[in-house]
Amino acid sequence: MKAITVEPKKPGTVRCEDIPEPDVREGSILVEAIAAAVCGTDIEIAEGKYGWAPPGKTRLVLGHESLGRVIDPGPASSLKKGDLVSGLVRRPDPVPCPNCAVGEADMCRNGLYTERGIKEIHGFMSERWRIEPEYAIKVDPSMGILGVLLEPTTVIIKALEQVMAVGQRSFWEPKTLLVTGAGPIGLLAAAVASLAGIEVHVLDRNKTGPKPELVRALGATHHSGSVLDIGFEPDVIVECTGVGSVIAESIQKVGAGGVVCLTGVGAGGIATRAVADVAAAAVLKNNVVVGSVNANKRHWYKANDRLARLDRKWLSRLITRYEKPENFKQALERQPDDIKVVIQFSEI
Ligand code: BGC
């Protein structure tokens, strides 16, 4: 079968190739891939900056944002043939650490977790894949191809849950939320937050094009320029750029008792503000900076619900390009107007 594979940590090694059918040890449910979406992590892996092949192998099947159709539910699942499914990304570490032991692999303490398409287990960018019943999430059939947006939504659900958990350390009724970065994660964060009735603002470097329009269509306010110039102090900032200067400004700008949640993974950059100045702002205003990655089953459950409550037309505008698996090169290359690129394996 056709699959998009890569030799991790070696730039330029992605290819679309024939590989054997998935091994039954990868899970008792057999799924036909419909689509896999591309995210920043996939691009990083393709650029040789991240990713790990399964033990004893040199290549990894890419893809962790999945949508498929059940071909064979196997003996141990309540799914039926034809159901739409998406697969959880992370698997617990084998030790296991306390968090993995209680079903919170997203909070793994020892780093020995594995992740489909990222860390030591094959991903979902193959014509067929297998999955264990406990990690297969049934997608609302009315979502159609938009079900491929479930995984990035889970990441947001977890981030917002972290924000709320941290906020509970004192009396706290957040009224305003700023998202930095209007990529797929930022836009989904704004959309999910707007369902909760909070006043939502999005800051992005694009002043024109589809992104500002998508923000306004949510009833949210679009800003560009510096976080320091937005004209108010948000109770919550969900940082989705991973850019050093935006992070530092967010920590300085968030309101007293506020929470900055970091979801973006960047690297390098030049320190535009002294660390102690940024820290002093956090101390004097009792602020919290919390990092958030991945998502557990609880977040997947909630994400399924929230995604189905969002406007379908608005969601479909997030997918700006569909590519065939053979065109993996174009799919993994960022283009200026891209929001979410989806590799389509079969018709929905
Ligand atoms: C994925 C997460 C994963 C993280 C780190 C993200 O792109 O959505 O599931 O935990 O990368 O590998």
Short mmCIF file of C-alpha atoms and ligand atoms in Angstrom, two decimals:
data_model
loop_
_atom_site.label_atom_id
_atom_site.label_comp_id
_atom_site.label_asym_id
_atom_site.label_seq_id
_atom_site.Cartn_x
_atom_site.Cartn_y
_atom_site.Cartn_z
CA MET A 1 0.00 0.00 0.00
CA LYS A 2 0.97 3.62 -0.53
CA ALA A 3 2.46 5.51 2.41
CA ILE A 4 4.32 8.76 3.07
CA THR A 5 7.47 7.92 4.97
CA VAL A 6 10.55 9.74 6.20
CA GLU A 7 13.95 8.99 7.68
CA PRO A 8 13.75 11.14 10.82
CA LYS A 9 16.52 13.67 11.45
CA LYS A 10 17.56 13.50 7.78
CA PRO A 11 16.21 16.42 5.76
CA GLY A 12 14.81 15.72 2.30
CA THR A 13 14.10 12.02 2.88
CA VAL A 14 10.28 12.09 2.65
CA ARG A 15 8.86 9.88 -0.07
CA CYS A 16 5.63 8.24 -1.15
CA GLU A 17 6.37 4.53 -1.35
CA ASP A 18 4.86 1.06 -1.23
CA ILE A 19 5.00 -0.53 2.19
CA PRO A 20 3.49 -3.79 3.56
CA GLU A 21 -0.09 -3.78 4.91
CA PRO A 22 -0.28 -2.73 8.59
CA ASP A 23 0.62 -5.45 11.07
CA VAL A 24 -2.24 -6.78 13.21
CA ARG A 25 -0.03 -6.06 16.25
CA GLU A 26 -0.62 -2.35 15.54
CA GLY A 27 -4.28 -2.81 16.53
CA SER A 28 -7.31 -5.02 15.94
CA ILE A 29 -9.24 -2.33 14.01
CA LEU A 30 -8.41 -1.99 10.31
CA VAL A 31 -9.07 1.45 8.83
CA GLU A 32 -9.04 2.84 5.31
CA ALA A 33 -7.43 6.29 5.35
CA ILE A 34 -9.59 9.12 4.07
CA ALA A 35 -7.34 12.02 4.94
CA ALA A 36 -4.40 13.15 7.03
CA ALA A 37 -3.76 16.80 7.73
CA VAL A 38 -0.33 18.39 7.75
CA CYS A 39 0.82 20.38 10.77
CA GLY A 40 3.97 22.25 11.75
CA THR A 41 5.33 19.13 13.45
CA ASP A 42 5.11 17.15 10.17
CA ILE A 43 7.00 19.91 8.38
CA GLU A 44 9.67 19.91 11.11
CA ILE A 45 10.04 16.13 10.77
CA ALA A 46 10.30 16.49 6.98
CA GLU A 47 13.00 19.13 7.49
CA GLY A 48 14.99 16.68 9.63
CA LYS A 49 14.53 18.60 12.89
CA TYR A 50 12.30 16.21 14.87
CA GLY A 51 10.90 12.69 14.88
CA TRP A 52 11.99 9.15 15.71
CA ALA A 53 11.57 5.93 13.67
CA PRO A 54 10.20 2.80 15.39
CA PRO A 55 12.90 0.80 17.20
CA GLY A 56 15.00 -1.17 14.74
CA LYS A 57 13.61 0.72 11.73
CA THR A 58 15.10 3.61 9.77
CA ARG A 59 11.86 5.05 8.34
CA LEU A 60 8.70 6.35 9.97
CA VAL A 61 5.24 6.62 8.40
CA LEU A 62 4.30 10.28 8.89
CA GLY A 63 0.95 11.70 9.98
CA HIS A 64 -0.85 12.24 13.27
CA GLU A 65 -3.97 14.21 12.25
CA SER A 66 -6.14 11.40 10.94
CA LEU A 67 -9.52 10.58 9.50
CA GLY A 68 -10.42 7.12 8.28
CA ARG A 69 -13.26 4.68 7.65
CA VAL A 70 -13.44 1.38 9.51
CA ILE A 71 -12.94 -1.58 7.16
CA ASP A 72 -12.90 -4.23 9.89
CA PRO A 73 -13.74 -3.37 13.52
CA GLY A 74 -12.16 -6.61 14.75
CA PRO A 75 -13.41 -8.65 17.71
CA ALA A 76 -12.95 -6.13 20.54
CA SER A 77 -14.52 -2.87 19.42
CA SER A 78 -18.00 -1.39 19.44
CA LEU A 79 -17.26 0.35 16.13
CA LYS A 80 -18.97 -0.81 12.95
CA LYS A 81 -17.74 -1.18 9.40
CA GLY A 82 -18.05 2.22 7.69
CA ASP A 83 -17.75 4.31 10.89
CA LEU A 84 -15.54 7.39 10.64
CA VAL A 85 -12.65 7.35 13.11
CA SER A 86 -9.63 9.34 14.15
CA GLY A 87 -6.71 7.98 16.17
CA LEU A 88 -5.25 9.23 19.43
CA VAL A 89 -1.63 10.27 18.90
CA ARG A 90 0.16 9.43 22.12
CA ARG A 91 0.68 6.07 23.86
CA PRO A 92 1.74 5.72 27.52
CA ASP A 93 5.32 5.03 28.49
CA PRO A 94 6.02 1.37 29.43
CA VAL A 95 7.26 2.06 32.98
CA PRO A 96 4.62 3.61 33.46
CA CYS A 97 5.00 6.98 35.15
CA PRO A 98 2.11 7.95 37.47
CA ASN A 99 0.40 10.10 34.83
CA CYS A 100 0.61 7.44 32.11
CA ALA A 101 -0.63 4.89 34.66
CA VAL A 102 -3.84 6.86 35.19
CA GLY A 103 -4.56 7.53 31.50
CA GLU A 104 -2.88 10.93 31.22
CA ALA A 105 -0.11 10.11 28.75
CA ASP A 106 -0.36 13.72 27.59
CA MET A 107 1.21 14.63 30.96
CA CYS A 108 3.92 11.89 30.79
CA ARG A 109 6.66 12.54 33.34
CA ASN A 110 9.58 10.52 31.98
CA GLY A 111 9.47 11.30 28.25
CA LEU A 112 9.30 7.62 27.32
CA TYR A 113 5.85 7.99 25.72
CA THR A 114 5.48 7.21 22.02
CA GLU A 115 3.47 9.11 19.40
CA ARG A 116 2.00 7.96 16.10
CA GLY A 117 3.72 9.55 13.14
CA ILE A 118 6.12 11.43 15.42
CA LYS A 119 7.90 9.28 17.98
CA GLU A 120 8.63 5.59 17.44
CA ILE A 121 5.25 4.44 16.08
CA HIS A 122 4.04 4.65 12.50
CA GLY A 123 1.55 7.39 11.74
CA PHE A 124 -1.59 7.61 9.67
CA MET A 125 -0.32 8.72 6.25
CA SER A 126 -0.84 5.31 4.64
CA GLU A 127 -3.73 3.92 2.60
CA ARG A 128 -4.68 1.64 5.48
CA TRP A 129 -3.78 1.75 9.15
CA ARG A 130 -4.56 -0.23 12.26
CA ILE A 131 -5.46 1.00 15.70
CA GLU A 132 -6.25 -0.39 19.14
CA PRO A 133 -9.96 -0.03 20.15
CA GLU A 134 -9.08 2.16 23.16
CA TYR A 135 -7.32 4.70 20.94
CA ALA A 136 -9.88 4.92 18.11
CA ILE A 137 -12.31 7.81 18.43
CA LYS A 138 -15.59 7.65 16.52
CA VAL A 139 -16.13 10.86 14.57
CA ASP A 140 -19.61 12.33 14.10
CA PRO A 141 -20.48 11.15 10.54
CA SER A 142 -22.06 14.51 9.70
CA MET A 143 -18.61 16.14 10.05
CA GLY A 144 -17.42 14.47 6.84
CA ILE A 145 -13.91 15.49 5.84
CA LEU A 146 -13.90 18.16 8.59
CA GLY A 147 -13.34 15.29 11.03
CA VAL A 148 -9.66 15.59 10.07
CA LEU A 149 -9.63 18.77 12.23
CA LEU A 150 -10.36 16.74 15.36
CA GLU A 151 -6.74 16.23 16.49
CA PRO A 152 -5.75 19.93 16.43
CA THR A 153 -9.00 20.66 18.28
CA THR A 154 -7.99 18.21 21.04
CA VAL A 155 -4.76 20.16 21.54
CA ILE A 156 -6.81 23.33 22.09
CA ILE A 157 -9.29 21.66 24.42
CA LYS A 158 -6.40 20.54 26.60
CA ALA A 159 -4.76 23.98 26.52
CA LEU A 160 -7.99 25.70 27.57
CA GLU A 161 -8.54 23.11 30.29
CA GLN A 162 -5.04 23.86 31.62
CA VAL A 163 -5.83 27.58 31.62
CA MET A 164 -9.02 27.04 33.60
CA ALA A 165 -7.32 24.66 36.06
CA VAL A 166 -4.51 27.14 36.73
CA GLY A 167 -6.93 30.06 37.00
CA GLN A 168 -8.77 28.34 39.84
CA ARG A 169 -5.90 29.08 42.26
CA SER A 170 -7.72 32.33 43.12
CA PHE A 171 -11.06 34.01 42.47
CA TRP A 172 -11.10 34.22 38.69
CA GLU A 173 -13.76 34.99 36.13
CA PRO A 174 -11.90 35.53 32.84
CA LYS A 175 -13.67 37.93 30.48
CA THR A 176 -11.13 38.44 27.69
CA LEU A 177 -8.90 36.01 25.80
CA LEU A 178 -6.22 36.83 23.27
CA VAL A 179 -4.91 34.26 20.80
CA THR A 180 -1.55 35.04 19.22
CA GLY A 181 -1.15 33.55 15.74
CA ALA A 182 -4.00 32.82 13.32
CA GLY A 183 -2.76 29.45 12.06
CA PRO A 184 -5.03 26.40 12.38
CA ILE A 185 -4.36 26.05 16.13
CA GLY A 186 -4.92 29.76 16.79
CA LEU A 187 -8.11 29.90 14.75
CA LEU A 188 -9.48 26.74 16.37
CA ALA A 189 -8.58 28.15 19.80
CA ALA A 190 -10.51 31.33 18.98
CA ALA A 191 -13.48 29.32 17.71
CA VAL A 192 -13.63 26.98 20.71
CA ALA A 193 -13.18 29.88 23.15
CA SER A 194 -15.95 31.84 21.47
CA LEU A 195 -18.31 28.91 22.15
CA ALA A 196 -17.68 29.54 25.85
CA GLY A 197 -18.95 33.12 25.59
CA ILE A 198 -15.64 34.81 26.45
CA GLU A 199 -14.61 37.97 24.50
CA VAL A 200 -12.08 36.72 21.95
CA HIS A 201 -9.26 38.66 20.26
CA VAL A 202 -6.75 37.30 17.75
CA LEU A 203 -3.41 38.89 16.94
CA ASP A 204 -1.69 37.90 13.72
CA ARG A 205 0.87 39.41 11.36
CA ASN A 206 -1.55 39.12 8.39
CA LYS A 207 -3.63 42.27 7.98
CA THR A 208 -5.46 41.11 4.86
CA GLY A 209 -6.52 37.81 3.33
CA PRO A 210 -8.67 35.01 4.73
CA LYS A 211 -7.33 35.01 8.30
CA PRO A 212 -8.63 38.41 9.51
CA GLU A 213 -11.96 37.58 7.85
CA LEU A 214 -12.16 34.21 9.57
CA VAL A 215 -11.51 35.93 12.91
CA ARG A 216 -14.25 38.49 12.32
CA ALA A 217 -16.67 35.76 11.19
CA LEU A 218 -16.40 34.34 14.72
CA GLY A 219 -17.47 37.67 16.16
CA ALA A 220 -13.91 38.09 17.48
CA THR A 221 -11.60 41.12 17.08
CA HIS A 222 -8.56 40.98 14.82
CA HIS A 223 -5.31 42.79 15.72
CA SER A 224 -1.95 43.00 14.01
CA GLY A 225 1.33 44.46 15.21
CA SER A 226 2.72 44.07 18.70
CA VAL A 227 0.94 42.40 21.63
CA LEU A 228 1.96 45.46 23.67
CA ASP A 229 -0.25 47.68 21.48
CA ILE A 230 -3.57 45.82 21.64
CA GLY A 231 -5.02 48.40 24.01
CA PHE A 232 -6.13 46.18 26.91
CA GLU A 233 -4.74 43.53 29.26
CA PRO A 234 -6.25 40.12 28.45
CA ASP A 235 -7.17 37.72 31.27
CA VAL A 236 -5.91 34.82 29.14
CA ILE A 237 -3.40 34.64 26.30
CA VAL A 238 -3.18 31.45 24.24
CA GLU A 239 0.18 31.76 22.51
CA CYS A 240 0.24 29.84 19.22
CA THR A 241 3.23 31.32 17.37
CA GLY A 242 6.22 29.94 19.32
CA VAL A 243 8.02 33.20 18.45
CA GLY A 244 10.26 34.48 21.27
CA SER A 245 9.30 38.15 21.06
CA VAL A 246 5.55 37.36 20.98
CA ILE A 247 5.97 35.08 24.02
CA ALA A 248 7.87 37.72 26.00
CA GLU A 249 5.34 40.44 25.12
CA SER A 250 2.45 38.14 26.03
CA ILE A 251 3.89 37.53 29.49
CA GLN A 252 4.28 41.28 30.00
CA LYS A 253 0.87 42.21 28.61
CA VAL A 254 -1.41 39.64 30.26
CA GLY A 255 -3.62 41.15 32.98
CA ALA A 256 -3.00 40.73 36.72
CA GLY A 257 -3.77 37.21 37.88
CA GLY A 258 -3.81 36.17 34.23
CA VAL A 259 -2.66 33.03 32.48
CA VAL A 260 -0.45 32.71 29.41
CA CYS A 261 -0.70 29.28 27.80
CA LEU A 262 2.13 28.34 25.45
CA THR A 263 1.15 25.91 22.70
CA GLY A 264 3.64 26.80 19.96
CA VAL A 265 7.02 25.11 19.68
CA GLY A 266 9.64 27.46 18.30
CA ALA A 267 13.41 27.55 18.41
CA GLY A 268 16.08 30.18 18.73
CA GLY A 269 15.22 33.80 18.11
CA ILE A 270 16.79 36.88 19.58
CA ALA A 271 15.90 37.93 23.13
CA THR A 272 14.17 41.27 22.67
CA ARG A 273 13.43 41.64 26.37
CA ALA A 274 15.55 40.79 29.39
CA VAL A 275 14.34 37.62 31.10
CA ALA A 276 14.30 39.31 34.52
CA ASP A 277 12.05 42.13 33.22
CA VAL A 278 9.60 39.58 31.85
CA ALA A 279 9.75 37.61 35.11
CA ALA A 280 9.23 40.76 37.18
CA ALA A 281 6.00 41.49 35.29
CA ALA A 282 4.79 37.96 36.07
CA VAL A 283 5.73 38.23 39.77
CA LEU A 284 4.15 41.62 40.33
CA LYS A 285 0.89 40.54 38.68
CA ASN A 286 0.70 36.94 40.03
CA ASN A 287 0.71 35.60 36.50
CA VAL A 288 1.15 32.02 35.39
CA VAL A 289 2.83 30.77 32.24
CA VAL A 290 1.75 27.23 31.45
CA GLY A 291 2.94 24.99 28.63
CA SER A 292 0.52 22.53 27.07
CA VAL A 293 1.12 19.67 24.64
CA ASN A 294 -0.89 16.78 23.24
CA ALA A 295 -4.25 15.62 24.65
CA ASN A 296 -5.76 12.62 26.41
CA LYS A 297 -9.02 10.78 25.81
CA ARG A 298 -11.05 13.25 27.87
CA HIS A 299 -9.92 16.05 25.57
CA TRP A 300 -10.70 13.97 22.47
CA TYR A 301 -14.20 13.38 23.78
CA LYS A 302 -14.76 17.08 24.40
CA ALA A 303 -13.15 18.06 21.08
CA ASN A 304 -15.60 15.84 19.17
CA ASP A 305 -18.45 17.71 20.84
CA ARG A 306 -17.03 21.23 20.35
CA LEU A 307 -16.01 20.63 16.73
CA ALA A 308 -19.54 19.48 15.90
CA ARG A 309 -20.91 22.71 17.44
CA LEU A 310 -18.80 24.97 15.22
CA ASP A 311 -20.11 26.36 11.96
CA ARG A 312 -19.29 23.85 9.18
CA LYS A 313 -18.83 26.53 6.52
CA TRP A 314 -16.37 28.36 8.77
CA LEU A 315 -14.48 25.13 9.48
CA SER A 316 -14.30 24.21 5.80
CA ARG A 317 -12.56 27.55 5.11
CA LEU A 318 -9.69 26.41 7.37
CA ILE A 319 -8.78 23.69 4.85
CA THR A 320 -7.16 25.75 2.14
CA ARG A 321 -5.60 22.94 0.07
CA TYR A 322 -6.20 19.26 -0.66
CA GLU A 323 -3.30 17.29 -2.09
CA LYS A 324 -2.89 13.71 -3.34
CA PRO A 325 -0.38 11.50 -1.47
CA GLU A 326 1.89 11.55 -4.55
CA ASN A 327 2.08 15.33 -4.16
CA PHE A 328 3.52 15.06 -0.65
CA LYS A 329 6.27 17.56 -1.51
CA GLN A 330 3.78 20.36 -2.23
CA ALA A 331 1.71 19.31 0.77
CA LEU A 332 4.71 19.69 3.09
CA GLU A 333 5.71 23.08 1.71
CA ARG A 334 4.19 26.16 3.32
CA GLN A 335 2.50 28.56 0.91
CA PRO A 336 1.54 32.11 1.90
CA ASP A 337 -2.24 31.60 1.97
CA ASP A 338 -2.18 28.15 3.60
CA ILE A 339 -4.09 27.54 6.76
CA LYS A 340 -4.55 23.77 6.84
CA VAL A 341 -3.33 21.44 4.09
CA VAL A 342 -4.96 18.02 3.89
CA ILE A 343 -3.59 14.95 2.12
CA GLN A 344 -6.55 13.02 0.80
CA PHE A 345 -6.17 9.27 0.44
CA SER A 346 -9.72 8.35 -0.57
CA GLU A 347 -13.14 9.89 -1.16
CA ILE A 348 -15.28 10.53 1.89
C1 BGC B 1 0.89 17.00 18.10
C2 BGC B 1 0.86 16.44 19.50
C3 BGC B 1 2.25 16.02 19.92
C4 BGC B 1 3.24 17.16 19.72
C5 BGC B 1 4.65 16.83 20.14
C6 BGC B 1 1.95 18.06 17.97
O1 BGC B 1 2.02 18.48 16.64
O2 BGC B 1 -0.38 17.54 17.76
O3 BGC B 1 -0.03 15.37 19.57
O4 BGC B 1 2.23 15.63 21.27
O5 BGC B 1 3.21 17.56 18.37
O6 BGC B 1 5.23 15.76 19.48
#
